[in-house]
């Protein structure tokens, strides 16, 4: 286990960490930075609960080796609320009742942000496709879909 | 008056839309789930599992495992007293003593400084096994020459029930039309998204504290105290936020809790243990698999005369709740319709496979697939419209069913009509398949403990005028806290924002049976209603004492006859000072009437019953067998809806789970080894698989439930299976009787082609 210094931008701030580059980004975020908002549902890239933004793209952080984020920008769920106030996607999730157990919510919300960055006016099918890598066992996805469509409406107001 | 909610986008929130403020912690990533929780000096535990389906442990060679850097302790069954524990039968040990009975059985454990070190240490343990013959099919297991799993259970028969009502032999002789078939249902996993995790800590002052999110913390605490011989008052469960349960975590993972506790006691340090997703599939207690041979007899006019059933359920290696689930699976469905004559044999068999438990609707959803499929086969043979056949036979308010269930409120016929109307039953389009299905489910089951049927709750007035509710009933995403808040808010006439529900610490909450048997709203909610009522009385009495005048309470304000006003904080302070520190606490209890069922199980088994009918519209590609589910309409009689936003969420989510069971999910085994132990191979519905789902609530007031409400959380999953199966059969012209209904199976049925 050879450690390296890795420099990247985490939630808008330049950070530097001395770590095994093979460690997953998810474990780096959770264990080294204490950012436990990203969840581990499978550790194999199948559930999407660990979704973060890597240079604005939604990725399963459990599949990204820490060494690969060198020089990149990583955004996690913790960065969304400003001054303790949830952002418009988070608010939409609550408004639409899109949250039950909540374990998938951070990953879903990050996938929603990635979608809205690329496509600020998605239709229902585009929303469903964007979150098709994020599993939810509680909600049946309907209220999540509605929440993301509502987020898009707010964005375009 | 029915609420039909086609699109949940509503302009205005209704007064029944409320979510616990905890939701904000969930969307911001601040909610602390089990794996986010840490204690100082915490170690990490890993388990060595059996690679063999059935073997004798000859020797466990720990070698120098304990001397490995970073390893603090190891543990094997040999160190522990052989004290079996269980839920229905005591057939399990925390760690195997002599025998392993399935691939995944717990053999040894290690606690180390981190997960990687613990995994390496576990891999370094060498076990010498003597292979034993294994049995994987429950029917084979019941044969006298089959390999035996448990000495106490001859011929691997874990549990058996023979049930007779009326005279089914005579009824079948008199029947004009008889249909029969065999239906098979594989094991299915609840697949909560959060893998099970716990942190166990032990010290001489606190005793054992297990930090884990589980549906029935009090029941877990009792089982663990007994199994580990610890004083009950020194075993406490404190729950982080729970990432889903769906019945699969009624008892969480008892072995994980016990091994973590034993390692914590042995090392004197807190120990965290988390199952990997693969381990979840191996040891996470999926619902029993079942093979159901059913036969139904009808009169020419469609009157159902009798049902016979020969059912074998697959227990896997250990039992958990499998006998209870087998019981529900084998009989609850009989009460959807008037079936005067019943003959049922159900046998639960041990096999060398994953031990089972339960999932959401407790087997009733599996039985719905079989019974409702057979009913449609009967309709075809009778030449009667399937909807008319159901309407002719379904139960109604005031009925006592064949098993003695007392139906106090029932809008099943209305549910059937509403679901049929909404899927376009009366105007069926060519090229599509239409299916309909009906269900009953216990709302507030009374059978888990005859002497402890109800629930208790506390409502405390805080010094700032807020209200704290303490309940032992758990919220794991289904919205119990919000429901309780709304109930207390209605009783007290104050805003829900002024109320907080606490349920996750066994030290402060009243003992509860837990989140099973659809108890939360009907029983737990009623206890909260009672506690809030009592608190209201105490507040009024105290205020009257303060103002020396009779008072009335309105919108959280107390007003005397002479128009003097006092607010809640002052009432709280007054009592606080008067008693030198006590608070006003309303103790509430709900003790339902005893359920008097006889030795045959005849009698009322729940506070009340929920009803539902689902309709499905599908399309089948007859060249490939591919199924497209277009629409599911879910019509529910769950009494008065307390929290609309969460009720709708329950319907969407539960229906989607039912669809998963219908078309996607099921354990695959290869000589006892789970062949699909990952989320890639065990496929649950994704956002692209979900059809248009329309929830309909027929809001009949129930005389028992709080504010007329009945349970909803479990029944939402049930009628989906029959509706989808019937719609596929209608579209394809052939019937698949083996879940899940996949394109391959439809193709095989259409072409007569069979794969190897």
mmCIF file of N, CA and C in Angstrom, chain B residues 511-616:
data_model
loop_
_atom_site.group_PDB
_atom_site.id
_atom_site.type_symbol
_atom_site.label_atom_id
_atom_site.label_comp_id
_atom_site.label_asym_id
_atom_site.label_seq_id
_atom_site.Cartn_x
_atom_site.Cartn_y
_atom_site.Cartn_z
ATOM 1 N N UNK B 511 -41.834 -0.083 25.979
ATOM 2 C CA UNK B 511 -41.572 -1.349 25.296
ATOM 3 C C UNK B 511 -42.623 -1.558 24.201
ATOM 4 N N UNK B 512 -42.166 -2.060 23.064
ATOM 5 C CA UNK B 512 -43.099 -2.312 21.971
ATOM 6 C C UNK B 512 -42.774 -3.641 21.306
ATOM 7 N N UNK B 513 -43.801 -4.247 20.719
ATOM 8 C CA UNK B 513 -43.579 -5.469 19.942
ATOM 9 C C UNK B 513 -42.795 -5.130 18.680
ATOM 10 N N UNK B 514 -43.052 -3.945 18.131
ATOM 11 C CA UNK B 514 -42.278 -3.488 16.993
ATOM 12 C C UNK B 514 -43.072 -3.363 15.716
ATOM 13 N N UNK B 515 -42.335 -3.026 14.655
ATOM 14 C CA UNK B 515 -42.967 -2.727 13.374
ATOM 15 C C UNK B 515 -43.173 -4.006 12.588
ATOM 16 N N UNK B 516 -44.234 -4.706 12.905
ATOM 17 C CA UNK B 516 -44.648 -5.884 12.145
ATOM 18 C C UNK B 516 -46.160 -6.042 12.325
ATOM 19 N N UNK B 517 -46.769 -6.829 11.456
ATOM 20 C CA UNK B 517 -48.213 -7.063 11.573
ATOM 21 C C UNK B 517 -49.032 -5.802 11.368
ATOM 22 N N UNK B 518 -48.493 -4.852 10.587
ATOM 23 C CA UNK B 518 -49.204 -3.604 10.322
ATOM 24 C C UNK B 518 -49.691 -2.958 11.607
ATOM 25 N N UNK B 519 -48.803 -2.918 12.618
ATOM 26 C CA UNK B 519 -49.198 -2.415 13.928
ATOM 27 C C UNK B 519 -49.071 -0.903 14.076
ATOM 28 N N UNK B 520 -48.200 -0.281 13.236
ATOM 29 C CA UNK B 520 -47.754 1.079 13.551
ATOM 30 C C UNK B 520 -48.886 2.094 13.668
ATOM 31 N N UNK B 521 -49.684 2.239 12.625
ATOM 32 C CA UNK B 521 -50.746 3.251 12.670
ATOM 33 C C UNK B 521 -51.894 2.791 13.558
ATOM 34 N N UNK B 522 -52.361 1.564 13.332
ATOM 35 C CA UNK B 522 -53.567 1.099 14.013
ATOM 36 C C UNK B 522 -53.364 0.965 15.521
ATOM 37 N N UNK B 523 -52.263 0.351 15.927
ATOM 38 C CA UNK B 523 -52.037 0.105 17.355
ATOM 39 C C UNK B 523 -51.145 1.194 17.965
ATOM 40 N N UNK B 524 -49.971 1.415 17.344
ATOM 41 C CA UNK B 524 -49.044 2.440 17.858
ATOM 42 C C UNK B 524 -49.678 3.828 17.808
ATOM 43 N N UNK B 525 -50.355 4.117 16.709
ATOM 44 C CA UNK B 525 -50.995 5.422 16.537
ATOM 45 C C UNK B 525 -52.114 5.637 17.534
ATOM 46 N N UNK B 526 -52.833 4.569 17.821
ATOM 47 C CA UNK B 526 -53.926 4.672 18.802
ATOM 48 C C UNK B 526 -53.355 4.938 20.201
ATOM 49 N N UNK B 527 -52.220 4.330 20.522
ATOM 50 C CA UNK B 527 -51.591 4.580 21.826
ATOM 51 C C UNK B 527 -51.164 6.043 21.921
ATOM 52 N N UNK B 528 -50.659 6.585 20.828
ATOM 53 C CA UNK B 528 -50.268 8.002 20.808
ATOM 54 C C UNK B 528 -51.505 8.879 21.008
ATOM 55 N N UNK B 529 -52.596 8.494 20.368
ATOM 56 C CA UNK B 529 -53.854 9.238 20.526
ATOM 57 C C UNK B 529 -54.280 9.258 21.993
ATOM 58 N N UNK B 530 -54.179 8.088 22.639
ATOM 59 C CA UNK B 530 -54.556 7.982 24.057
ATOM 60 C C UNK B 530 -53.637 8.822 24.944
ATOM 61 N N UNK B 531 -52.330 8.785 24.641
ATOM 62 C CA UNK B 531 -51.362 9.547 25.446
ATOM 63 C C UNK B 531 -51.631 11.047 25.303
ATOM 64 N N UNK B 532 -51.906 11.467 24.090
ATOM 65 C CA UNK B 532 -52.163 12.893 23.849
ATOM 66 C C UNK B 532 -53.456 13.328 24.544
ATOM 67 N N UNK B 533 -54.463 12.439 24.521
ATOM 68 C CA UNK B 533 -55.729 12.730 25.205
ATOM 69 C C UNK B 533 -55.510 12.946 26.694
ATOM 70 N N UNK B 534 -54.729 12.018 27.275
ATOM 71 C CA UNK B 534 -54.449 12.097 28.712
ATOM 72 C C UNK B 534 -53.680 13.376 29.031
ATOM 73 N N UNK B 535 -52.705 13.714 28.182
ATOM 74 C CA UNK B 535 -51.926 14.935 28.420
ATOM 75 C C UNK B 535 -52.846 16.158 28.347
ATOM 76 N N UNK B 536 -53.745 16.134 27.390
ATOM 77 C CA UNK B 536 -54.690 17.258 27.248
ATOM 78 C C UNK B 536 -55.504 17.442 28.535
ATOM 79 N N UNK B 537 -55.969 16.305 29.090
ATOM 80 C CA UNK B 537 -56.725 16.371 30.360
ATOM 81 C C UNK B 537 -55.867 16.977 31.473
ATOM 82 N N UNK B 538 -54.614 16.514 31.541
ATOM 83 C CA UNK B 538 -53.725 16.999 32.601
ATOM 84 C C UNK B 538 -53.431 18.487 32.437
ATOM 85 N N UNK B 539 -53.259 18.923 31.198
ATOM 86 C CA UNK B 539 -52.998 20.344 30.936
ATOM 87 C C UNK B 539 -54.193 21.188 31.383
ATOM 88 N N UNK B 540 -55.380 20.718 31.035
ATOM 89 C CA UNK B 540 -56.596 21.458 31.382
ATOM 90 C C UNK B 540 -56.766 21.521 32.909
ATOM 91 N N UNK B 541 -56.508 20.398 33.572
ATOM 92 C CA UNK B 541 -56.622 20.366 35.043
ATOM 93 C C UNK B 541 -55.633 21.323 35.690
ATOM 94 N N UNK B 542 -54.386 21.289 35.189
ATOM 95 C CA UNK B 542 -53.347 22.134 35.776
ATOM 96 C C UNK B 542 -53.669 23.615 35.544
ATOM 97 N N UNK B 543 -54.124 23.932 34.339
ATOM 98 C CA UNK B 543 -54.456 25.323 34.029
ATOM 99 C C UNK B 543 -55.629 25.800 34.888
ATOM 100 N N UNK B 544 -56.585 24.901 35.105
ATOM 101 C CA UNK B 544 -57.737 25.257 35.941
ATOM 102 C C UNK B 544 -57.278 25.539 37.363
ATOM 103 N N UNK B 545 -56.293 24.758 37.800
ATOM 104 C CA UNK B 545 -55.734 24.948 39.138
ATOM 105 C C UNK B 545 -55.016 26.308 39.223
ATOM 106 N N UNK B 546 -54.301 26.630 38.137
ATOM 107 C CA UNK B 546 -53.588 27.917 38.102
ATOM 108 C C UNK B 546 -54.553 29.091 38.131
ATOM 109 N N UNK B 547 -55.600 28.997 37.317
ATOM 110 C CA UNK B 547 -56.527 30.127 37.147
ATOM 111 C C UNK B 547 -57.687 30.068 38.128
ATOM 112 N N UNK B 548 -57.695 28.983 38.915
ATOM 113 C CA UNK B 548 -58.757 28.758 39.895
ATOM 114 C C UNK B 548 -60.137 28.934 39.263
ATOM 115 N N UNK B 549 -60.256 28.365 38.086
ATOM 116 C CA UNK B 549 -61.477 28.517 37.287
ATOM 117 C C UNK B 549 -61.466 27.406 36.240
ATOM 118 N N UNK B 550 -62.603 26.851 35.843
ATOM 119 C CA UNK B 550 -62.588 25.848 34.770
ATOM 120 C C UNK B 550 -62.034 26.461 33.483
ATOM 121 N N UNK B 551 -61.285 25.679 32.725
ATOM 122 C CA UNK B 551 -60.715 26.210 31.478
ATOM 123 C C UNK B 551 -61.051 25.308 30.297
ATOM 124 N N UNK B 552 -60.953 25.878 29.112
ATOM 125 C CA UNK B 552 -61.011 25.076 27.880
ATOM 126 C C UNK B 552 -59.719 25.304 27.108
ATOM 127 N N UNK B 553 -59.297 24.241 26.364
ATOM 128 C CA UNK B 553 -58.055 24.337 25.591
ATOM 129 C C UNK B 553 -58.418 24.464 24.118
ATOM 130 N N UNK B 554 -57.859 25.490 23.487
ATOM 131 C CA UNK B 554 -58.135 25.742 22.072
ATOM 132 C C UNK B 554 -56.882 26.239 21.409
ATOM 133 N N UNK B 555 -56.463 25.562 20.340
ATOM 134 C CA UNK B 555 -55.264 25.952 19.581
ATOM 135 C C UNK B 555 -54.069 26.198 20.497
ATOM 136 N N UNK B 556 -53.884 25.340 21.485
ATOM 137 C CA UNK B 556 -52.724 25.437 22.358
ATOM 138 C C UNK B 556 -52.822 26.539 23.394
ATOM 139 N N UNK B 557 -53.991 27.161 23.504
ATOM 140 C CA UNK B 557 -54.184 28.229 24.490
ATOM 141 C C UNK B 557 -55.288 27.801 25.456
ATOM 142 N N UNK B 558 -55.099 28.142 26.749
ATOM 143 C CA UNK B 558 -56.106 27.768 27.746
ATOM 144 C C UNK B 558 -56.831 29.015 28.200
ATOM 145 N N UNK B 559 -58.158 28.907 28.175
ATOM 146 C CA UNK B 559 -58.976 30.083 28.457
ATOM 147 C C UNK B 559 -59.971 29.717 29.558
ATOM 148 N N UNK B 560 -60.002 30.564 30.573
ATOM 149 C CA UNK B 560 -60.921 30.291 31.685
ATOM 150 C C UNK B 560 -62.301 30.857 31.361
ATOM 151 N N UNK B 561 -63.267 30.469 32.199
ATOM 152 C CA UNK B 561 -64.637 30.945 32.015
ATOM 153 C C UNK B 561 -64.666 32.468 32.113
ATOM 154 N N UNK B 562 -63.758 33.033 32.937
ATOM 155 C CA UNK B 562 -63.724 34.496 33.096
ATOM 156 C C UNK B 562 -62.790 35.145 32.061
ATOM 157 N N UNK B 563 -62.499 34.370 30.991
ATOM 158 C CA UNK B 563 -61.745 34.887 29.855
ATOM 159 C C UNK B 563 -60.277 35.214 30.161
ATOM 160 N N UNK B 564 -59.747 34.570 31.186
ATOM 161 C CA UNK B 564 -58.300 34.722 31.421
ATOM 162 C C UNK B 564 -57.591 33.670 30.595
ATOM 163 N N UNK B 565 -56.402 34.039 30.122
ATOM 164 C CA UNK B 565 -55.696 33.169 29.183
ATOM 165 C C UNK B 565 -54.353 32.746 29.760
ATOM 166 N N UNK B 566 -54.004 31.483 29.532
ATOM 167 C CA UNK B 566 -52.657 31.049 29.919
ATOM 168 C C UNK B 566 -52.114 30.151 28.798
ATOM 169 N N UNK B 567 -50.843 30.365 28.475
ATOM 170 C CA UNK B 567 -50.227 29.603 27.376
ATOM 171 C C UNK B 567 -49.532 28.353 27.931
ATOM 172 N N UNK B 568 -49.235 27.416 27.022
ATOM 173 C CA UNK B 568 -48.681 26.119 27.454
ATOM 174 C C UNK B 568 -47.380 26.205 28.268
ATOM 175 N N UNK B 569 -46.402 27.055 27.885
ATOM 176 C CA UNK B 569 -45.164 27.087 28.688
ATOM 177 C C UNK B 569 -45.438 27.427 30.156
ATOM 178 N N UNK B 570 -46.401 28.331 30.377
ATOM 179 C CA UNK B 570 -46.702 28.701 31.766
ATOM 180 C C UNK B 570 -47.317 27.534 32.535
ATOM 181 N N UNK B 571 -48.159 26.771 31.842
ATOM 182 C CA UNK B 571 -48.754 25.584 32.480
ATOM 183 C C UNK B 571 -47.641 24.603 32.848
ATOM 184 N N UNK B 572 -46.716 24.422 31.905
ATOM 185 C CA UNK B 572 -45.605 23.499 32.142
ATOM 186 C C UNK B 572 -44.770 23.951 33.334
ATOM 187 N N UNK B 573 -44.451 25.270 33.386
ATOM 188 C CA UNK B 573 -43.649 25.808 34.494
ATOM 189 C C UNK B 573 -44.372 25.675 35.818
ATOM 190 N N UNK B 574 -45.659 25.930 35.793
ATOM 191 C CA UNK B 574 -46.455 25.863 37.016
ATOM 192 C C UNK B 574 -46.345 24.461 37.633
ATOM 193 N N UNK B 575 -46.549 23.456 36.786
ATOM 194 C CA UNK B 575 -46.507 22.076 37.299
ATOM 195 C C UNK B 575 -45.092 21.707 37.731
ATOM 196 N N UNK B 576 -44.119 22.181 36.941
ATOM 197 C CA UNK B 576 -42.708 21.934 37.200
ATOM 198 C C UNK B 576 -42.319 22.460 38.596
ATOM 199 N N UNK B 577 -42.715 23.677 38.889
ATOM 200 C CA UNK B 577 -42.370 24.282 40.182
ATOM 201 C C UNK B 577 -43.124 23.600 41.311
ATOM 202 N N UNK B 578 -44.400 23.362 41.054
ATOM 203 C CA UNK B 578 -45.256 22.738 42.062
ATOM 204 C C UNK B 578 -44.688 21.395 42.520
ATOM 205 N N UNK B 579 -44.127 20.636 41.579
ATOM 206 C CA UNK B 579 -43.667 19.289 41.886
ATOM 207 C C UNK B 579 -42.153 19.226 42.028
ATOM 208 N N UNK B 580 -41.485 20.383 41.952
ATOM 209 C CA UNK B 580 -40.026 20.451 42.017
ATOM 210 C C UNK B 580 -39.363 19.554 40.970
ATOM 211 N N UNK B 581 -39.796 19.688 39.731
ATOM 212 C CA UNK B 581 -39.042 19.039 38.656
ATOM 213 C C UNK B 581 -39.809 18.076 37.774
ATOM 214 N N UNK B 582 -41.031 17.761 38.161
ATOM 215 C CA UNK B 582 -41.764 16.815 37.300
ATOM 216 C C UNK B 582 -42.380 17.545 36.103
ATOM 217 N N UNK B 583 -42.653 16.760 35.087
ATOM 218 C CA UNK B 583 -43.318 17.307 33.904
ATOM 219 C C UNK B 583 -44.703 16.692 33.796
ATOM 220 N N UNK B 584 -45.563 17.377 33.068
ATOM 221 C CA UNK B 584 -46.868 16.792 32.768
ATOM 222 C C UNK B 584 -46.674 15.725 31.702
ATOM 223 N N UNK B 585 -47.027 14.488 32.056
ATOM 224 C CA UNK B 585 -46.852 13.384 31.118
ATOM 225 C C UNK B 585 -48.166 12.637 30.970
ATOM 226 N N UNK B 586 -48.645 12.575 29.754
ATOM 227 C CA UNK B 586 -49.831 11.758 29.492
ATOM 228 C C UNK B 586 -49.385 10.352 29.153
ATOM 229 N N UNK B 587 -49.819 9.405 29.983
ATOM 230 C CA UNK B 587 -49.516 8.006 29.663
ATOM 231 C C UNK B 587 -50.679 7.457 28.858
ATOM 232 N N UNK B 588 -50.357 6.894 27.709
ATOM 233 C CA UNK B 588 -51.444 6.357 26.891
ATOM 234 C C UNK B 588 -51.228 4.892 26.620
ATOM 235 N N UNK B 589 -52.313 4.172 26.672
ATOM 236 C CA UNK B 589 -52.199 2.759 26.308
ATOM 237 C C UNK B 589 -53.375 2.387 25.439
ATOM 238 N N UNK B 590 -53.118 1.475 24.535
ATOM 239 C CA UNK B 590 -54.207 0.919 23.749
ATOM 240 C C UNK B 590 -54.136 -0.590 23.914
ATOM 241 N N UNK B 591 -55.123 -1.144 24.555
ATOM 242 C CA UNK B 591 -55.161 -2.588 24.787
ATOM 243 C C UNK B 591 -56.359 -3.154 24.031
ATOM 244 N N UNK B 592 -56.121 -3.678 22.852
ATOM 245 C CA UNK B 592 -57.243 -4.197 22.070
ATOM 246 C C UNK B 592 -57.900 -5.388 22.762
ATOM 247 N N UNK B 593 -59.142 -5.614 22.392
ATOM 248 C CA UNK B 593 -59.872 -6.793 22.878
ATOM 249 C C UNK B 593 -59.034 -8.043 22.623
ATOM 250 N N UNK B 594 -59.056 -8.996 23.544
ATOM 251 C CA UNK B 594 -58.306 -10.230 23.283
ATOM 252 C C UNK B 594 -58.830 -10.903 22.015
ATOM 253 N N UNK B 595 -57.925 -11.480 21.264
ATOM 254 C CA UNK B 595 -58.360 -12.185 20.070
ATOM 255 C C UNK B 595 -58.541 -13.631 20.469
ATOM 256 N N UNK B 596 -59.806 -14.018 20.513
ATOM 257 C CA UNK B 596 -60.066 -15.365 21.019
ATOM 258 C C UNK B 596 -60.105 -16.343 19.868
ATOM 259 N N UNK B 597 -58.949 -16.933 19.582
ATOM 260 C CA UNK B 597 -58.954 -17.932 18.534
ATOM 261 C C UNK B 597 -58.723 -19.311 19.163
ATOM 262 N N UNK B 598 -59.374 -20.287 18.572
ATOM 263 C CA UNK B 598 -59.300 -21.631 19.161
ATOM 264 C C UNK B 598 -58.048 -22.370 18.683
ATOM 265 N N UNK B 599 -57.963 -23.654 19.051
ATOM 266 C CA UNK B 599 -56.740 -24.406 18.719
ATOM 267 C C UNK B 599 -56.561 -24.606 17.211
ATOM 268 N N UNK B 600 -57.645 -24.443 16.442
ATOM 269 C CA UNK B 600 -57.507 -24.555 14.983
ATOM 270 C C UNK B 600 -57.126 -23.216 14.368
ATOM 271 N N UNK B 601 -57.013 -22.188 15.204
ATOM 272 C CA UNK B 601 -56.674 -20.877 14.684
ATOM 273 C C UNK B 601 -57.896 -20.090 14.263
ATOM 274 N N UNK B 602 -59.106 -20.612 14.537
ATOM 275 C CA UNK B 602 -60.322 -19.902 14.177
ATOM 276 C C UNK B 602 -60.542 -18.757 15.150
ATOM 277 N N UNK B 603 -60.696 -17.574 14.627
ATOM 278 C CA UNK B 603 -60.969 -16.428 15.490
ATOM 279 C C UNK B 603 -60.412 -15.157 14.895
ATOM 280 N N UNK B 604 -60.709 -14.060 15.564
ATOM 281 C CA UNK B 604 -60.257 -12.771 15.060
ATOM 282 C C UNK B 604 -58.803 -12.545 15.450
ATOM 283 N N UNK B 605 -57.961 -12.246 14.497
ATOM 284 C CA UNK B 605 -56.524 -12.187 14.790
ATOM 285 C C UNK B 605 -55.952 -10.776 14.697
ATOM 286 N N UNK B 606 -56.780 -9.798 14.362
ATOM 287 C CA UNK B 606 -56.240 -8.434 14.245
ATOM 288 C C UNK B 606 -57.275 -7.424 14.706
ATOM 289 N N UNK B 607 -56.803 -6.217 15.020
ATOM 290 C CA UNK B 607 -57.686 -5.140 15.456
ATOM 291 C C UNK B 607 -58.726 -4.874 14.373
ATOM 292 N N UNK B 608 -58.248 -4.794 13.132
ATOM 293 C CA UNK B 608 -59.141 -4.583 12.003
ATOM 294 C C UNK B 608 -58.422 -5.070 10.745
ATOM 295 N N UNK B 609 -59.029 -4.891 9.577
ATOM 296 C CA UNK B 609 -58.431 -5.415 8.343
ATOM 297 C C UNK B 609 -58.474 -4.369 7.238
ATOM 298 N N UNK B 610 -57.377 -4.296 6.494
ATOM 299 C CA UNK B 610 -57.306 -3.399 5.342
ATOM 300 C C UNK B 610 -57.635 -4.196 4.094
ATOM 301 N N UNK B 611 -58.150 -3.488 3.088
ATOM 302 C CA UNK B 611 -58.514 -4.145 1.828
ATOM 303 C C UNK B 611 -57.948 -3.369 0.652
ATOM 304 N N UNK B 612 -57.762 -4.091 -0.462
ATOM 305 C CA UNK B 612 -57.266 -3.418 -1.655
ATOM 306 C C UNK B 612 -57.590 -4.233 -2.887
ATOM 307 N N UNK B 613 -57.704 -3.527 -4.002
ATOM 308 C CA UNK B 613 -57.797 -4.188 -5.304
ATOM 309 C C UNK B 613 -56.894 -3.433 -6.265
ATOM 310 N N UNK B 614 -56.085 -4.178 -6.999
ATOM 311 C CA UNK B 614 -55.228 -3.556 -8.000
ATOM 312 C C UNK B 614 -55.643 -4.034 -9.386
ATOM 313 N N UNK B 615 -55.479 -3.157 -10.361
ATOM 314 C CA UNK B 615 -55.700 -3.523 -11.754
ATOM 315 C C UNK B 615 -54.423 -3.236 -12.533
ATOM 316 N N UNK B 616 -54.136 -4.074 -13.531
ATOM 317 C CA UNK B 616 -52.923 -3.864 -14.327
ATOM 318 C C UNK B 616 -53.252 -3.940 -15.807
#
